[in-house]
Coordinates of C-alpha atoms in Angstrom, one line a residue:
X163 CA 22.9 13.2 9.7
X164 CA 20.3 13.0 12.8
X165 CA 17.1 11.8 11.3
X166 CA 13.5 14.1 12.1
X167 CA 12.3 11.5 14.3
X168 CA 15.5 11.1 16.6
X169 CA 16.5 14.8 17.2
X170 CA 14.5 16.8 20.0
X171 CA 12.3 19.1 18.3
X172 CA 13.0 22.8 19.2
X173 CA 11.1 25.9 19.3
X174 CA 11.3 29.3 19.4
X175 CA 9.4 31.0 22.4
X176 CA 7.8 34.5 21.8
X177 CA 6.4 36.5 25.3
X178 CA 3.9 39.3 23.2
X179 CA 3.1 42.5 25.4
X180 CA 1.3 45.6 25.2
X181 CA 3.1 48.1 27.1
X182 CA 0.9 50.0 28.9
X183 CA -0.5 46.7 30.8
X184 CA 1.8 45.6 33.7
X185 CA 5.0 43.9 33.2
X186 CA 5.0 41.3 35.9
X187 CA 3.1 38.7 34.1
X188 CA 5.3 38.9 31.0
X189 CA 8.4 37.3 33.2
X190 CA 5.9 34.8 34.9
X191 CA 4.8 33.6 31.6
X192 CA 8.7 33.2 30.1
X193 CA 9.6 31.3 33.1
X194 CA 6.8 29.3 33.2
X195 CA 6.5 27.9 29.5
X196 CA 10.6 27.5 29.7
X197 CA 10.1 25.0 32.3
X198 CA 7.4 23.5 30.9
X199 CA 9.7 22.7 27.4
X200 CA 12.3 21.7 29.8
X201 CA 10.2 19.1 31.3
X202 CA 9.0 17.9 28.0
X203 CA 12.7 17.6 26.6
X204 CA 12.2 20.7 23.9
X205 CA 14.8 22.8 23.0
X206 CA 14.0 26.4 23.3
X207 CA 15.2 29.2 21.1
X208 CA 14.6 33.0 22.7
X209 CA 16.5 36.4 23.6
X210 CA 17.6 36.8 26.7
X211 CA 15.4 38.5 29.4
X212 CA 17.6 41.4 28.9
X213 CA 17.3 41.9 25.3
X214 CA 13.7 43.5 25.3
X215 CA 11.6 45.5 28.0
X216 CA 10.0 42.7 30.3
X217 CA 12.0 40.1 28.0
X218 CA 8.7 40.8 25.7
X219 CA 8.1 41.6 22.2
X220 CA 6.1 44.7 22.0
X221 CA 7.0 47.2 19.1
X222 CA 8.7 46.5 15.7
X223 CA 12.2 47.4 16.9
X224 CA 11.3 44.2 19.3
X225 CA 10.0 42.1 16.1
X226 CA 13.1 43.0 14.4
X227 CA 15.4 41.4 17.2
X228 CA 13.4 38.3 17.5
X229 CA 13.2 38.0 13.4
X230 CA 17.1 38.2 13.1
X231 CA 17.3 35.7 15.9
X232 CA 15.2 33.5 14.7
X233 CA 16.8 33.4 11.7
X234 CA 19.9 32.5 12.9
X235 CA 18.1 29.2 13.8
X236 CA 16.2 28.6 10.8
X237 CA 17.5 25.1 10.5
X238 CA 16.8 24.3 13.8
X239 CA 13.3 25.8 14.9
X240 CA 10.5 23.2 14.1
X241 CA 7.9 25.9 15.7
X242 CA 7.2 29.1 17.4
X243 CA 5.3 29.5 20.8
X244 CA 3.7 32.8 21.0
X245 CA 2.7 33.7 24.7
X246 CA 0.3 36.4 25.1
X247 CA 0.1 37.1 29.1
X248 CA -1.9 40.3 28.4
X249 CA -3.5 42.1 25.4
X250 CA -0.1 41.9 23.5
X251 CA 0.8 43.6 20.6
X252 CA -0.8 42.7 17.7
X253 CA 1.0 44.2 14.9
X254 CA 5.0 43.5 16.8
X255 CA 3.8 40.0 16.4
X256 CA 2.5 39.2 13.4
X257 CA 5.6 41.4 11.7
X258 CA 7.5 39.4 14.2
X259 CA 6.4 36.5 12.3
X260 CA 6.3 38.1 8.7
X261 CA 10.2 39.3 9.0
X262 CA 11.5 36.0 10.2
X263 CA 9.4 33.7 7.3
X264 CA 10.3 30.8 9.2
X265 CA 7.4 28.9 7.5
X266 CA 6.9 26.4 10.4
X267 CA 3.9 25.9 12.8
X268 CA 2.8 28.6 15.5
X269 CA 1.2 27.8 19.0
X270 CA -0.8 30.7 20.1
X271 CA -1.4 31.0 23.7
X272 CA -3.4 33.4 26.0
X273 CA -3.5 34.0 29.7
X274 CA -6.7 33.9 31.7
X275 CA -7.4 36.7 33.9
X276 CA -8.3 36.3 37.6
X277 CA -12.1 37.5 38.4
X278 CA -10.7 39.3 40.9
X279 CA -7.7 41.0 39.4
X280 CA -9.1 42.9 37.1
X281 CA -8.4 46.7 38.1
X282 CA -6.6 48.6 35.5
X283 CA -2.6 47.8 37.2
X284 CA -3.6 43.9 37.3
X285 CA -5.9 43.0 34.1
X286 CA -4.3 40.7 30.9
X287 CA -7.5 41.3 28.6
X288 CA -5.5 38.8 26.6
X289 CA -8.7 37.0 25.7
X290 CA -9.4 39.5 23.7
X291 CA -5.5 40.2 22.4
X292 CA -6.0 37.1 21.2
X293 CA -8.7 37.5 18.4
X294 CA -6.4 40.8 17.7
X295 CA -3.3 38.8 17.0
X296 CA -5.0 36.3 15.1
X297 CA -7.0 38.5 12.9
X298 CA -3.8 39.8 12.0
X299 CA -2.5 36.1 11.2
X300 CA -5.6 35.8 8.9
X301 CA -4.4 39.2 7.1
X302 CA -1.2 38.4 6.6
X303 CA -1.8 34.4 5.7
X304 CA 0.0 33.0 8.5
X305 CA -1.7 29.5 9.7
X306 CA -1.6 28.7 14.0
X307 CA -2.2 26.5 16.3
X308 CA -5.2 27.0 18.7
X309 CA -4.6 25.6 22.6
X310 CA -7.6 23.2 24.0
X311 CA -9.7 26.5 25.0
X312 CA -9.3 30.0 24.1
X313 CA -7.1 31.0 27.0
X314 CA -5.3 29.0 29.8
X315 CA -3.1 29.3 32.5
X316 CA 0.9 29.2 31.0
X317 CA 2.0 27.2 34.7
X318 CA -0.7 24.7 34.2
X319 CA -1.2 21.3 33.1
X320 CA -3.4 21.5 30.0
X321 CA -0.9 24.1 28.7
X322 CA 1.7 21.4 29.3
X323 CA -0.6 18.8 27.0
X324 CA -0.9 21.4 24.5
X325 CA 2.7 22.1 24.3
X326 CA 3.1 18.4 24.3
X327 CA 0.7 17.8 21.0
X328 CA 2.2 21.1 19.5
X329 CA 5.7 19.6 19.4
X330 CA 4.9 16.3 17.5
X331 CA 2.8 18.2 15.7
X332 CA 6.2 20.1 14.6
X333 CA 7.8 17.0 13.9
X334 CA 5.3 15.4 12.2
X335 CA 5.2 18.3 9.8
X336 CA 9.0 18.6 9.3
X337 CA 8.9 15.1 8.9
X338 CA 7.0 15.0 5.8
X339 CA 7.9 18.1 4.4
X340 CA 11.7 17.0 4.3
X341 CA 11.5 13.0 4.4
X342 CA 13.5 10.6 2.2
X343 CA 12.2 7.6 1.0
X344 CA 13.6 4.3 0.3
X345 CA 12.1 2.3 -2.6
X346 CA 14.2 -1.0 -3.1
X347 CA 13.1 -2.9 -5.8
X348 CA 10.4 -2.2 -8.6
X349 CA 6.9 -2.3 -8.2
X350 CA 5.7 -6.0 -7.2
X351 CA 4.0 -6.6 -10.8
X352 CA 0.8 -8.0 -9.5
X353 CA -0.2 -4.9 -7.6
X354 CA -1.1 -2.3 -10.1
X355 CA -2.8 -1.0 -7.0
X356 CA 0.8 0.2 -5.7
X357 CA 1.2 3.3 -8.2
X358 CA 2.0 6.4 -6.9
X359 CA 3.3 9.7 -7.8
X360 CA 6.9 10.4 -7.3
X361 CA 6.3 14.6 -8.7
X362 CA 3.5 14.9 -6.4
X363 CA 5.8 13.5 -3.8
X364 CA 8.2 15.6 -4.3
X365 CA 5.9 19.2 -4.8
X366 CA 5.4 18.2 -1.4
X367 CA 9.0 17.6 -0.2
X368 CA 8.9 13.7 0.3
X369 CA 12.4 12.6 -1.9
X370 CA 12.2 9.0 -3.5
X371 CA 15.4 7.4 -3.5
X372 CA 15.4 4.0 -5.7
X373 CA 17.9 0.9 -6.1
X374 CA 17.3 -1.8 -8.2
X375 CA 16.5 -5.3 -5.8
X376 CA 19.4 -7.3 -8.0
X377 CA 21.6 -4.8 -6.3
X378 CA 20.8 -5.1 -2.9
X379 CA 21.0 -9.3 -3.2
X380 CA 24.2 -8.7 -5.0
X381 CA 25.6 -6.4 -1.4
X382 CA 23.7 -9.6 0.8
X383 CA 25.6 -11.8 -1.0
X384 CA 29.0 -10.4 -0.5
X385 CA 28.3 -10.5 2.9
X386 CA 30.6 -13.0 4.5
X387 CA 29.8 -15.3 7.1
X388 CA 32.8 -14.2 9.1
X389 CA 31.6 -10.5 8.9
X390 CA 31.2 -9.3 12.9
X391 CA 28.5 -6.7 11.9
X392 CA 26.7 -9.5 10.0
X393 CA 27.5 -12.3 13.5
X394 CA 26.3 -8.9 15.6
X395 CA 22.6 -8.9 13.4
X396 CA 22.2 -13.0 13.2
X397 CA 21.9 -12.8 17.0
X398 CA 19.7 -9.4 17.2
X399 CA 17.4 -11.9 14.6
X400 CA 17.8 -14.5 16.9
X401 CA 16.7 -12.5 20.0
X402 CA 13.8 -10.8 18.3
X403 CA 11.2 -13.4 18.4
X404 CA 10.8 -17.2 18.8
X405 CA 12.2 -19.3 15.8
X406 CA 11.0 -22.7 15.7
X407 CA 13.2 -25.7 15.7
X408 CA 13.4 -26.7 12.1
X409 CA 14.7 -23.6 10.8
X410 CA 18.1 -24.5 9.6
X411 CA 21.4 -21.9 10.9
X412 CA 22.0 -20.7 7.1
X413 CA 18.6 -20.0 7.2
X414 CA 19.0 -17.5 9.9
X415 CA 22.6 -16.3 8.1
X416 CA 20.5 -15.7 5.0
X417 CA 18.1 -13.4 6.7
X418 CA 20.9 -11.7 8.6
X419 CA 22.8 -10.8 5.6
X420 CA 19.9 -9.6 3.5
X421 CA 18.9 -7.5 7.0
X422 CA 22.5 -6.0 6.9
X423 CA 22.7 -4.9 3.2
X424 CA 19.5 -3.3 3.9
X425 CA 20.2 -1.6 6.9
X426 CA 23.3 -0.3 5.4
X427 CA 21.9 1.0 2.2
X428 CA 19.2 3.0 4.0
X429 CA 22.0 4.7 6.4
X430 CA 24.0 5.2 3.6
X431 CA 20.9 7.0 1.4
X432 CA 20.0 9.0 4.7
X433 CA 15.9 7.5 4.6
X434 CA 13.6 8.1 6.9
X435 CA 11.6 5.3 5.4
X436 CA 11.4 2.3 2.9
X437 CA 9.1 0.2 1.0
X438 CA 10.5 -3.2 -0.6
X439 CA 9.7 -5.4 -3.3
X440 CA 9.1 -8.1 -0.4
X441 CA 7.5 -11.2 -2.7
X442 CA 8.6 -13.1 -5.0
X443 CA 11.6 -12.2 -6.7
X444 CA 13.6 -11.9 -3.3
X445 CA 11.9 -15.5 -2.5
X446 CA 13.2 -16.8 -5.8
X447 CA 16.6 -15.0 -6.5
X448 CA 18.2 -15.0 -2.8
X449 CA 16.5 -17.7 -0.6
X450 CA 14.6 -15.6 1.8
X451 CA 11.7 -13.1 2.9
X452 CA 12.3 -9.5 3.9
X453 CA 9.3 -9.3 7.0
X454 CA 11.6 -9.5 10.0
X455 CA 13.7 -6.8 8.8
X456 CA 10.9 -4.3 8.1
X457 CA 10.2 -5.5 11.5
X458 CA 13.5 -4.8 12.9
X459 CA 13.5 -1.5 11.5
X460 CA 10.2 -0.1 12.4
X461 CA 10.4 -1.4 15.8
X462 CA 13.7 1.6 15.2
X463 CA 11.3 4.1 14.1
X464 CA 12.8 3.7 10.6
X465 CA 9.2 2.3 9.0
X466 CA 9.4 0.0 6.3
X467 CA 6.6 -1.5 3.8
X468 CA 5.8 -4.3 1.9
X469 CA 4.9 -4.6 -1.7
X470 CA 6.8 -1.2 -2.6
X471 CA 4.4 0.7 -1.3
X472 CA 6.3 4.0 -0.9
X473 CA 2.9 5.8 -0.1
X474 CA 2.0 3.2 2.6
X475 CA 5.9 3.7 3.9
X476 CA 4.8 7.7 4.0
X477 CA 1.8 7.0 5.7
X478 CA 3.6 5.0 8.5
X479 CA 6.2 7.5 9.1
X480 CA 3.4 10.4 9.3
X481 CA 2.2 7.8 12.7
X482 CA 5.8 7.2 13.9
X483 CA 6.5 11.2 14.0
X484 CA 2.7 11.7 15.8
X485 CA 3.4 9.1 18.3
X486 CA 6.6 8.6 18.6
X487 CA 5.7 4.9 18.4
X488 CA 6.5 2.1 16.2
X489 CA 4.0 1.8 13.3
X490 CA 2.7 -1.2 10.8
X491 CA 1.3 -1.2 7.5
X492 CA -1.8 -4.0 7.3
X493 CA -4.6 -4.8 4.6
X494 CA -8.6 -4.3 5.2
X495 CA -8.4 -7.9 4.6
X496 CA -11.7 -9.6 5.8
X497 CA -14.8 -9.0 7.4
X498 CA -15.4 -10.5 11.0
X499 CA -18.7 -12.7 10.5
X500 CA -21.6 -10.2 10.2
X501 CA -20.4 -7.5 12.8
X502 CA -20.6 -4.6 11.1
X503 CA -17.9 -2.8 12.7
X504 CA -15.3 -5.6 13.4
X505 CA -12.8 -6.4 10.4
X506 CA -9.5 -8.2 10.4
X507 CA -6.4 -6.4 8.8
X508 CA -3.3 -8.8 8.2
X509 CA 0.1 -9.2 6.8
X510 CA 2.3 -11.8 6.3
X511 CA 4.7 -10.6 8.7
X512 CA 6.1 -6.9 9.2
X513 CA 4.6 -6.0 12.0
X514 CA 7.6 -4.5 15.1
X515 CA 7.0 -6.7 17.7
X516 CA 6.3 -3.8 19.8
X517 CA 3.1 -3.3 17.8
X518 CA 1.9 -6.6 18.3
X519 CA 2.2 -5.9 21.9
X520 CA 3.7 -9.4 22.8
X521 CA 7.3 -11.6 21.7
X522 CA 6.4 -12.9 18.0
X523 CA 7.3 -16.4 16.1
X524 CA 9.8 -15.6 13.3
X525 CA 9.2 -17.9 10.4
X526 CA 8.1 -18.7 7.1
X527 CA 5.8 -17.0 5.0
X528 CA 2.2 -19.7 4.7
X529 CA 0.9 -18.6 1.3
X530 CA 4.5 -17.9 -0.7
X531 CA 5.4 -20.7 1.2
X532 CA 3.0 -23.4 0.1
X533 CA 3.5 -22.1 -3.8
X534 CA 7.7 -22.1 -3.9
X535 CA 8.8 -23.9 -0.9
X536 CA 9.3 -22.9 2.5
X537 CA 12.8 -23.3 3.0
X538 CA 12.9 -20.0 0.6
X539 CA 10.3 -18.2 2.5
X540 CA 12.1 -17.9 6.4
X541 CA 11.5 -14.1 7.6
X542 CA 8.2 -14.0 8.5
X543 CA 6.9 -12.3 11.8
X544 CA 3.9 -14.3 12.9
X545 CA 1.2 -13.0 16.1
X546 CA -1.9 -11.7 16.9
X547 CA -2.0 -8.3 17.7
X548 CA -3.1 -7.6 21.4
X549 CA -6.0 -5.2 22.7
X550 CA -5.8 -1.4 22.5
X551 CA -6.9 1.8 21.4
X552 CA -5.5 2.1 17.5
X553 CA -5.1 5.2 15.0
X554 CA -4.7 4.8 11.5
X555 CA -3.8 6.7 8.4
X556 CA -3.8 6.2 5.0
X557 CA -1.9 9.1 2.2
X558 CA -2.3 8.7 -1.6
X559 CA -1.3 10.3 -4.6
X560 CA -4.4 11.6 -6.9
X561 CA -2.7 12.0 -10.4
X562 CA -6.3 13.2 -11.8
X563 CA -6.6 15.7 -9.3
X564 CA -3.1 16.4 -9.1
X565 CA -2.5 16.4 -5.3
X566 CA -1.9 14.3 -2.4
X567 CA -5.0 13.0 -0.2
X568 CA -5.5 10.6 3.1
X569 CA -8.2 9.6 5.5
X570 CA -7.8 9.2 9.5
X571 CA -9.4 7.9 12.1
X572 CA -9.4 6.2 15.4
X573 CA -10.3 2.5 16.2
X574 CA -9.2 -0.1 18.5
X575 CA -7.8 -4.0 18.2
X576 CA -9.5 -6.5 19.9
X577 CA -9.3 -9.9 21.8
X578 CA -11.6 -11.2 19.4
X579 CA -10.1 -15.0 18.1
X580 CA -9.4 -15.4 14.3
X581 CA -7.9 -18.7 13.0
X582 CA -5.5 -17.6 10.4
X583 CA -1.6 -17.4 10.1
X584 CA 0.6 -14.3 9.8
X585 CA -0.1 -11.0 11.6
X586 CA -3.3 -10.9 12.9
X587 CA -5.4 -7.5 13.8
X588 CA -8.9 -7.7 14.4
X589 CA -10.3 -4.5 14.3
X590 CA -13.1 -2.1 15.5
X591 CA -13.9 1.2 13.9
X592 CA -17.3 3.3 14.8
X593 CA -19.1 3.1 11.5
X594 CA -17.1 1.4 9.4
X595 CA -19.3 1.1 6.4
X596 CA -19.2 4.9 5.9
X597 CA -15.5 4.4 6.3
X598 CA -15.1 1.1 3.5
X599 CA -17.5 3.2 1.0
X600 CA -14.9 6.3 0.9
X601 CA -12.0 4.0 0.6
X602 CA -13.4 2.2 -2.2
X603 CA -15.5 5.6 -3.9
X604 CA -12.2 7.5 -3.6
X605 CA -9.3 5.2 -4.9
X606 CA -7.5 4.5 -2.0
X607 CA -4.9 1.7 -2.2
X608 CA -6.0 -1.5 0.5
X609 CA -3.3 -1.0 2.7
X610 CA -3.3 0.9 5.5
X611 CA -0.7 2.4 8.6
X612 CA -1.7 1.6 12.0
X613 CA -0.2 2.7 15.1
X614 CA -1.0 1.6 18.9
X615 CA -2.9 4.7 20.9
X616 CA -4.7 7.7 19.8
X617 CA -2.8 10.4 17.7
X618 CA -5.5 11.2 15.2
X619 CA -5.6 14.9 16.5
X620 CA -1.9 15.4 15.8
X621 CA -2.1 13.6 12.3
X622 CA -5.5 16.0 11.6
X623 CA -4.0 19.6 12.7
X624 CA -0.1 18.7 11.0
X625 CA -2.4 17.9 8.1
X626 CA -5.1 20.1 7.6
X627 CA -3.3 23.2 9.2
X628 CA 0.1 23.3 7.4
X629 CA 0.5 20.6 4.9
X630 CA -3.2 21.1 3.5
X631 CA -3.7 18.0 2.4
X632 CA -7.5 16.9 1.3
X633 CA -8.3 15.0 4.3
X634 CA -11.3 12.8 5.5
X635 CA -11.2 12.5 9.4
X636 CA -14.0 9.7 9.8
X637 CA -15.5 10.3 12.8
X638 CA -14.6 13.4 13.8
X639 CA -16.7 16.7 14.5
X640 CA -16.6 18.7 11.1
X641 CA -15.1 22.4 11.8
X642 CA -17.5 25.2 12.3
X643 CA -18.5 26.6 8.2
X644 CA -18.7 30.6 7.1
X645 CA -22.4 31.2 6.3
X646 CA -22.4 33.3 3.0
X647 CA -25.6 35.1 3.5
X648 CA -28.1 35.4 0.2
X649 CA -30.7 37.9 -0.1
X650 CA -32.2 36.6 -3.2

């Protein structure tokens, strides 16, 4: 099975037209958004040119053909690209879109007209085919995708950015609408804050798939030492990061088979992503921690969390599908002196090295360390994370309100120096009071997904547009509200 975040999303490709307006632009615009997919790596699903007049859809008979089609590829479209390079035809389209009940997102595009092409063989008027099309969208319940403004050229650039945020907006939806997730190992005991839904999970799509951690040492421990797979890992550990001198070899071969069994389970379970019952049982029971291979795994795009967080694990994989990036899972762990909008997130040690933006120290865990020994503790992926623009996201289960909720947002790590061990973030977000006061007045667990770069708006429109989650996007410009007029 090709995991969500590995295959290359694909969409289907409507060209609406009305047609009475010319033809010409309808063949442009196909040719012109197909090269534009190609160039972004997108599969495209559509008709021949020859299957319709002007390759367009433009009556029901048209809507039909496309609908059947379409349907053939059910399992395969992630989206639909609707073109519109004239007035198009409203009611083809959305039955286009009706018949095939694909139930994925919709990019709806319009062509601009030329100032001075506007005699009655030349003009699009698709500026205004748009509102048609979309009114209809609002009739029949069907939720879309607006491009950056309200019509734009289908050869150009911003189309290409569009097209570009529309995809990963596709896979971030199919993503979290058909994700499996790993949960090795029970709840840490300590961190009551860790409960989650599984049936609101799964009302949403998101699978839990469990194993018990006794299990998982058990599969480590039949590991032998001889085993090439587990040789093949050692070394991948070994090359990851810098292990200091003292670390003993079984040490290393400890690590390596506990990374294997791992690894194997979650290929063997199909997950997309995992949360693990890192601390202190594993520490105990087997001799070693479990942060380098979280590590290893998200720096795969296979994100992993700590403390059983399954909803943290979620949350990361919603930032690895918008970015296509390798994500971490941190605390809002202290405050940065008395600058109001610096704070430092940490972790012990799972953050992909790619994330941290520099080669990290692999280790032993500091605090666990000092408490149980730190010959027990070696897994630990020590550095400071370096300077760049950050997203983050946080997803939750609300059992009293009986649906799943997050917050986004936007932020950026700094240079800033902080003295402590382990996986260092200091961090800069605009306002963060107002942000701190909703966590805390809204239940939210103290962990939270970070990603390098800015990928709120993907998060924002796979979220509020098709997965309509209750969402709070701090700092961004609130959407336009209907005024209900009152007389009295």
């Amino acid at each position: 099975m090709t995991l969500t975040i590995r295959r290359k999303v694909s969409l289907g490709v409507v060209i609406g037209s009305r047609a009475f307006f010319s033809p010409a632009p309808c063949k442009a615009a196909r040719d012109e958004v197909l090269a534009q997919l190609e160039r972004l790596g997108v599969n495209a699903v559509i008709l021949p040119f020859e299957a319709t007049a002007n390759g367009a859809v433009q009556s029901i008979a048209d809507a039909q053909l496309y609908a059947e089609h379409f349907k053939k590829h059910r399992d395969s479209i992630d989206g639909l690209v609707i073109c519109l390079p004239n007035f198009g035809d409203e009611i083809a389209v959305a039955e286009l879109v009706n018949r095939a009940r694909l139930n994925v997102p919709i990019l709806l595009q319009a062509s601009n007209d030329e100032v001075d092409k506007v005699s009655v063989a030349e003009r699009r008027d698709a500026f205004c085919g748009k509102l048609s099309v979309s009114n209809n969208f609002w009739q029949y319940g069907i939720p879309f995708t607006e491009t950056t403004n309200h019509t734009c050229d289908t050869w150009g650039e911003e189309f290409g950015r569009d097209l570009d945020r529309f995809a990963r907006v596709c896979r971030t939806v199919r993503g979290l609408t058909n994700a499996r997730i790993g949960a090795i190992g029970a709840r840490t005991g300590a961190f009551q804050t860790m409960r989650y839904s599984e049936k609101l999970l799964q009302a949403s799509g998101l699978t839990v798939v469990t194993v018990d951690l006794s299990e998982m040492m058990q599969a480590a421990g039949a590991i032998a030492d001889t085993d090439p797979a587990m040789i093949e890992k050692m070394e991948r550990i070994k090359a990851y990061g810098t292990i200091p001198a003292h670390i003993q070899p079984e040490q290393i071969i400890r690590q390596a088979k506990w990374t294997l069994a791992v690894n194997r389970w979650i290929e063997e379970n199909e997950c997309d992503a995992s949360a693990i019952q890192c601390w202190r049982s594993l520490q105990d029971n087997f001799g070693c921690a479990t942060c380098v291979t979280m590590s290893m795994m998200g720096e795969e795009l296979l994100p992993s969390a700590c403390e059983v967080d399954v909803i943290g694990a979620v949350s990361m994989y919603a930032l690895a599908l918008a970015s296509g990036a390798p994500p971490a899972l941190l605390d809002w762990n202290n405050n940065y002196g008395h600058e109001p909008d610096l704070c430092v997130c940490t972790h012990c040690g799972n953050y992909p090295k790619s994330f941290i933006g520099d080669t990290p120290e692999i280790s032993e865990l500091d605090v666990l360390g000092a408490t149980i020994g730190k010959s027990k503790c070696f897994g630990a992926v020590k550095g400071k994370v370096k300077p760049g623009p950050m997203t983050y996201f946080r997803l939750s289960t609300d059992d009293r309100a009986g649906t799943m909720k997050c917050y986004l947002g936007e932020g950026e790590f700094t240079d800033h120096p902080f003295p402590m061990d382990g996986g260092i973030a200091v961090t800069r977000v605009p306002d963060l009071r107002r942000l701190m006061r909703f966590v805390s007045q809204n239940g939210f667990e103290h962990h939270v997904a970070m990603v390098r770069g800015t990928h709120a708006d993907v998060v924002n429109e796979a979220v509020t547009r098709y997965l309509r989650w209750p969402i709070y996007h701090h700092g961004a410009e609130p959407e336009p509200q209907l005024f209900h007029p009152n007389r009295f």
